Amino acid sequence: MSPTPGTPPRPLTIATCSLAGCFGCHMSFLDIDEALADLIDHIAFDRSPLTDLKHVHPDGVDIGLIEGGLCNHENVEVLREFRARCKVLVAVGACAMYGGVPALRNGIPVAELMAEAYLNPAAQGKLGGPLHDAQLPQDPELPPLLRAVLPVHEVVHVDLTLPGCPPPAEAFRQLILAQLAQRDLVLPLHLRHFD
Ligand code: SF4
């Protein structure tokens, strides 16, 4: 890929993170496939499953791609740090934008959900038979659940969104090209999925 006028001289730094998501949005990003080879001289990954870095560099990155909504207090902490270290935060996919599938639990009180998952013999039967000494998880290291699964924008400012479940790979590519050329992202209709 030849340098585009206006392209920054240093690589565009990108971080990615998954909260209450299924990693399907990350997989779609990787579906850019061979076109990623054309971009690779112009981008550098910071925090992401590809690098296995757990925190964004304190100096920050140009773009942060966040997948998933927020289902527990740890998600909130992770998101706040991620937001603080990303110049442009992109909410990627239906879970980050609206809560998505995990938010289906939002109409049910947390105590009821926990009892159904861990104490209800019928539910345990579906998982392969009743458990002995069934009890609720007590480990203090487990982050408490939020009352409801929240979309990212309810906790931090979001600069851009990529809709879809997941967004198409080409939408990720267009996002990167727009950022490299320092222009607004304009996605054609066929790349704006809401399913
Ligand atoms: S939007 Fe869809 S693909 Fe992305 S994390 Fe949520 S469920 Fe998975």
CSV table of C-alpha atoms and ligand atoms in Angstrom, one decimal:
chain,number,residue,atom,x,y,z
A,1,MET,CA,0.0,0.0,0.0
A,2,SER,CA,1.6,3.3,-1.0
A,3,PRO,CA,1.5,6.2,1.5
A,4,THR,CA,-1.5,8.4,1.2
A,5,PRO,CA,-1.2,12.2,1.3
A,6,GLY,CA,-1.9,13.2,4.8
A,7,THR,CA,-0.9,9.9,6.3
A,8,PRO,CA,0.9,10.3,9.6
A,9,PRO,CA,4.6,9.4,9.4
A,10,ARG,CA,4.4,7.0,12.4
A,11,PRO,CA,2.1,3.9,12.4
A,12,LEU,CA,-1.4,4.3,13.6
A,13,THR,CA,-1.6,2.7,17.0
A,14,ILE,CA,-4.5,0.5,17.7
A,15,ALA,CA,-5.8,-1.2,20.9
A,16,THR,CA,-8.6,-3.6,21.2
A,17,CYS,CA,-10.6,-4.9,24.2
A,18,SER,CA,-13.5,-7.2,24.9
A,19,LEU,CA,-15.8,-6.7,27.8
A,20,ALA,CA,-19.1,-8.6,27.9
A,21,GLY,CA,-18.8,-9.9,24.3
A,22,CYS,CA,-18.1,-13.1,22.5
A,23,PHE,CA,-15.0,-12.2,20.6
A,24,GLY,CA,-17.0,-12.4,17.4
A,25,CYS,CA,-16.2,-8.8,16.6
A,26,HIS,CA,-12.5,-9.5,17.1
A,27,MET,CA,-12.8,-12.4,14.7
A,28,SER,CA,-14.5,-10.2,12.1
A,29,PHE,CA,-11.7,-7.7,12.4
A,30,LEU,CA,-9.2,-10.6,11.6
A,31,ASP,CA,-11.4,-11.5,8.6
A,32,ILE,CA,-9.8,-8.5,6.8
A,33,ASP,CA,-7.5,-11.4,5.8
A,34,GLU,CA,-4.8,-10.6,3.3
A,35,ALA,CA,-5.8,-7.0,3.1
A,36,LEU,CA,-4.3,-6.8,6.6
A,37,ALA,CA,-0.9,-7.4,5.0
A,38,ASP,CA,-1.4,-4.1,3.0
A,39,LEU,CA,-2.1,-2.2,6.3
A,40,ILE,CA,0.5,-3.8,8.5
A,41,ASP,CA,3.3,-1.3,7.7
A,42,HIS,CA,1.0,1.5,8.7
A,43,ILE,CA,-0.5,0.2,11.9
A,44,ALA,CA,0.9,-1.1,15.2
A,45,PHE,CA,-1.1,-3.1,17.8
A,46,ASP,CA,-1.0,-2.2,21.4
A,47,ARG,CA,-3.3,-4.0,23.9
A,48,SER,CA,-5.2,-6.7,22.0
A,49,PRO,CA,-5.5,-10.5,22.0
A,50,LEU,CA,-2.9,-10.5,19.3
A,51,THR,CA,-0.2,-9.0,21.6
A,52,ASP,CA,-1.6,-10.4,24.8
A,53,LEU,CA,-0.9,-7.0,26.5
A,54,LYS,CA,-3.4,-6.5,29.3
A,55,HIS,CA,-3.2,-2.7,29.5
A,56,VAL,CA,-2.9,0.1,26.9
A,57,HIS,CA,0.5,1.8,27.0
A,58,PRO,CA,0.3,4.8,29.4
A,59,ASP,CA,1.3,7.1,26.5
A,60,GLY,CA,-2.0,6.1,24.8
A,61,VAL,CA,-3.0,5.0,21.3
A,62,ASP,CA,-4.7,6.5,18.3
A,63,ILE,CA,-7.7,4.2,18.1
A,64,GLY,CA,-9.4,1.9,20.7
A,65,LEU,CA,-11.8,-0.7,19.5
A,66,ILE,CA,-14.1,-1.9,22.3
A,67,GLU,CA,-16.3,-5.0,22.0
A,68,GLY,CA,-19.0,-5.9,24.4
A,69,GLY,CA,-21.1,-4.1,26.9
A,70,LEU,CA,-20.6,-3.9,30.7
A,71,CYS,CA,-21.9,-6.7,32.9
A,72,ASN,CA,-19.8,-6.3,36.0
A,73,HIS,CA,-17.7,-3.8,38.0
A,74,GLU,CA,-14.4,-5.0,36.5
A,75,ASN,CA,-15.7,-4.2,33.0
A,76,VAL,CA,-16.3,-0.6,34.2
A,77,GLU,CA,-12.8,-0.2,35.5
A,78,VAL,CA,-11.3,-1.7,32.4
A,79,LEU,CA,-13.4,0.5,30.2
A,80,ARG,CA,-12.5,3.7,32.1
A,81,GLU,CA,-8.8,3.0,31.8
A,82,PHE,CA,-9.1,2.1,28.1
A,83,ARG,CA,-11.1,5.3,27.3
A,84,ALA,CA,-8.5,7.4,29.1
A,85,ARG,CA,-5.7,6.0,26.9
A,86,CYS,CA,-7.4,6.0,23.5
A,87,LYS,CA,-7.7,9.2,21.4
A,88,VAL,CA,-10.6,7.8,19.4
A,89,LEU,CA,-12.8,5.2,21.1
A,90,VAL,CA,-14.9,3.1,18.7
A,91,ALA,CA,-17.8,1.1,20.1
A,92,VAL,CA,-17.7,-2.1,18.0
A,93,GLY,CA,-20.8,-4.2,17.5
A,94,ALA,CA,-24.3,-4.5,19.0
A,95,CYS,CA,-23.1,-5.5,22.5
A,96,ALA,CA,-20.9,-2.4,22.9
A,97,MET,CA,-23.5,-0.1,21.3
A,98,TYR,CA,-26.7,-1.5,23.0
A,99,GLY,CA,-25.7,-4.3,25.4
A,100,GLY,CA,-26.6,-7.0,22.8
A,101,VAL,CA,-27.3,-10.6,23.8
A,102,PRO,CA,-25.9,-10.3,27.4
A,103,ALA,CA,-28.5,-7.5,28.0
A,104,LEU,CA,-31.3,-10.0,27.6
A,105,ARG,CA,-30.9,-10.5,31.3
A,106,ASN,CA,-31.7,-7.0,32.1
A,107,GLY,CA,-35.4,-7.6,33.0
A,108,ILE,CA,-34.5,-10.1,35.7
A,109,PRO,CA,-33.1,-9.2,39.2
A,110,VAL,CA,-29.5,-10.3,39.7
A,111,ALA,CA,-30.3,-12.4,42.8
A,112,GLU,CA,-32.9,-14.4,40.7
A,113,LEU,CA,-30.3,-14.9,37.9
A,114,MET,CA,-27.7,-16.2,40.2
A,115,ALA,CA,-30.1,-18.6,41.9
A,116,GLU,CA,-31.3,-19.9,38.6
A,117,ALA,CA,-27.7,-20.5,37.4
A,118,TYR,CA,-26.2,-21.9,40.5
A,119,LEU,CA,-29.0,-23.3,42.7
A,120,ASN,CA,-31.9,-24.4,40.5
A,121,PRO,CA,-31.6,-28.2,40.2
A,122,ALA,CA,-33.5,-28.1,36.9
A,123,ALA,CA,-31.0,-25.7,35.4
A,124,GLN,CA,-28.1,-27.8,36.7
A,125,GLY,CA,-29.8,-30.9,35.2
A,126,LYS,CA,-29.5,-29.2,31.7
A,127,LEU,CA,-25.7,-28.9,32.4
A,128,GLY,CA,-25.3,-32.6,32.9
A,129,GLY,CA,-26.9,-33.4,36.2
A,130,PRO,CA,-27.4,-32.0,39.7
A,131,LEU,CA,-24.4,-30.7,41.5
A,132,HIS,CA,-23.6,-31.7,45.1
A,133,ASP,CA,-23.5,-28.9,47.7
A,134,ALA,CA,-24.8,-26.3,45.2
A,135,GLN,CA,-23.9,-22.7,46.3
A,136,LEU,CA,-23.5,-19.3,45.0
A,137,PRO,CA,-19.9,-18.2,44.1
A,138,GLN,CA,-18.3,-16.6,47.1
A,139,ASP,CA,-14.7,-15.8,45.9
A,140,PRO,CA,-14.1,-12.1,46.7
A,141,GLU,CA,-12.0,-11.8,43.6
A,142,LEU,CA,-15.1,-12.3,41.4
A,143,PRO,CA,-16.3,-8.9,40.2
A,144,PRO,CA,-19.9,-8.2,41.3
A,145,LEU,CA,-22.5,-8.1,38.5
A,146,LEU,CA,-24.0,-4.8,37.6
A,147,ARG,CA,-27.8,-4.6,38.1
A,148,ALA,CA,-28.1,-4.4,34.3
A,149,VAL,CA,-25.8,-4.9,31.3
A,150,LEU,CA,-24.9,-1.4,30.0
A,151,PRO,CA,-23.8,-0.2,26.6
A,152,VAL,CA,-20.4,1.5,26.5
A,153,HIS,CA,-21.8,5.1,25.9
A,154,GLU,CA,-23.6,5.0,29.2
A,155,VAL,CA,-20.3,5.0,31.1
A,156,VAL,CA,-17.8,6.8,28.9
A,157,HIS,CA,-17.8,9.1,25.8
A,158,VAL,CA,-17.8,7.2,22.5
A,159,ASP,CA,-16.4,8.8,19.4
A,160,LEU,CA,-17.4,6.4,16.7
A,161,THR,CA,-19.5,3.2,16.3
A,162,LEU,CA,-19.3,0.3,14.0
A,163,PRO,CA,-22.7,-1.4,13.9
A,164,GLY,CA,-23.4,-5.1,13.4
A,165,CYS,CA,-23.2,-8.5,15.1
A,166,PRO,CA,-20.5,-8.5,14.2
A,167,PRO,CA,-19.6,-5.5,11.9
A,168,PRO,CA,-18.3,-6.7,8.5
A,169,ALA,CA,-14.5,-7.0,8.1
A,170,GLU,CA,-14.6,-4.4,5.4
A,171,ALA,CA,-16.0,-1.9,7.9
A,172,PHE,CA,-13.0,-2.3,10.1
A,173,ARG,CA,-10.7,-1.8,7.1
A,174,GLN,CA,-12.6,1.3,6.1
A,175,LEU,CA,-12.3,2.7,9.6
A,176,ILE,CA,-8.5,2.2,9.6
A,177,LEU,CA,-8.1,3.7,6.1
A,178,ALA,CA,-10.1,6.8,7.2
A,179,GLN,CA,-8.0,7.2,10.3
A,180,LEU,CA,-4.8,6.8,8.3
A,181,ALA,CA,-6.0,9.5,5.9
A,182,GLN,CA,-7.3,11.7,8.7
A,183,ARG,CA,-10.7,11.9,7.2
A,184,ASP,CA,-14.2,11.1,8.5
A,185,LEU,CA,-15.4,7.6,8.3
A,186,VAL,CA,-18.3,7.2,5.8
A,187,LEU,CA,-19.6,3.7,5.6
A,188,PRO,CA,-21.7,2.7,2.6
A,189,LEU,CA,-25.1,1.3,3.5
A,190,HIS,CA,-24.2,-2.3,2.9
A,191,LEU,CA,-21.5,-2.1,5.6
A,192,ARG,CA,-23.9,-0.7,8.2
A,193,HIS,CA,-25.4,-3.9,9.5
A,194,PHE,CA,-27.7,-3.9,12.5
A,195,ASP,CA,-28.0,-7.7,12.6
B,1,SF4,S1,-21.8,-7.8,18.7
B,1,SF4,FE1,-22.2,-9.9,18.2
B,1,SF4,S2,-20.2,-10.7,17.4
B,1,SF4,FE2,-19.8,-8.8,18.6
B,1,SF4,S3,-19.4,-9.4,20.7
B,1,SF4,FE3,-21.6,-9.0,20.6
B,1,SF4,S4,-22.5,-11.0,20.1
B,1,SF4,FE4,-20.3,-11.2,19.7
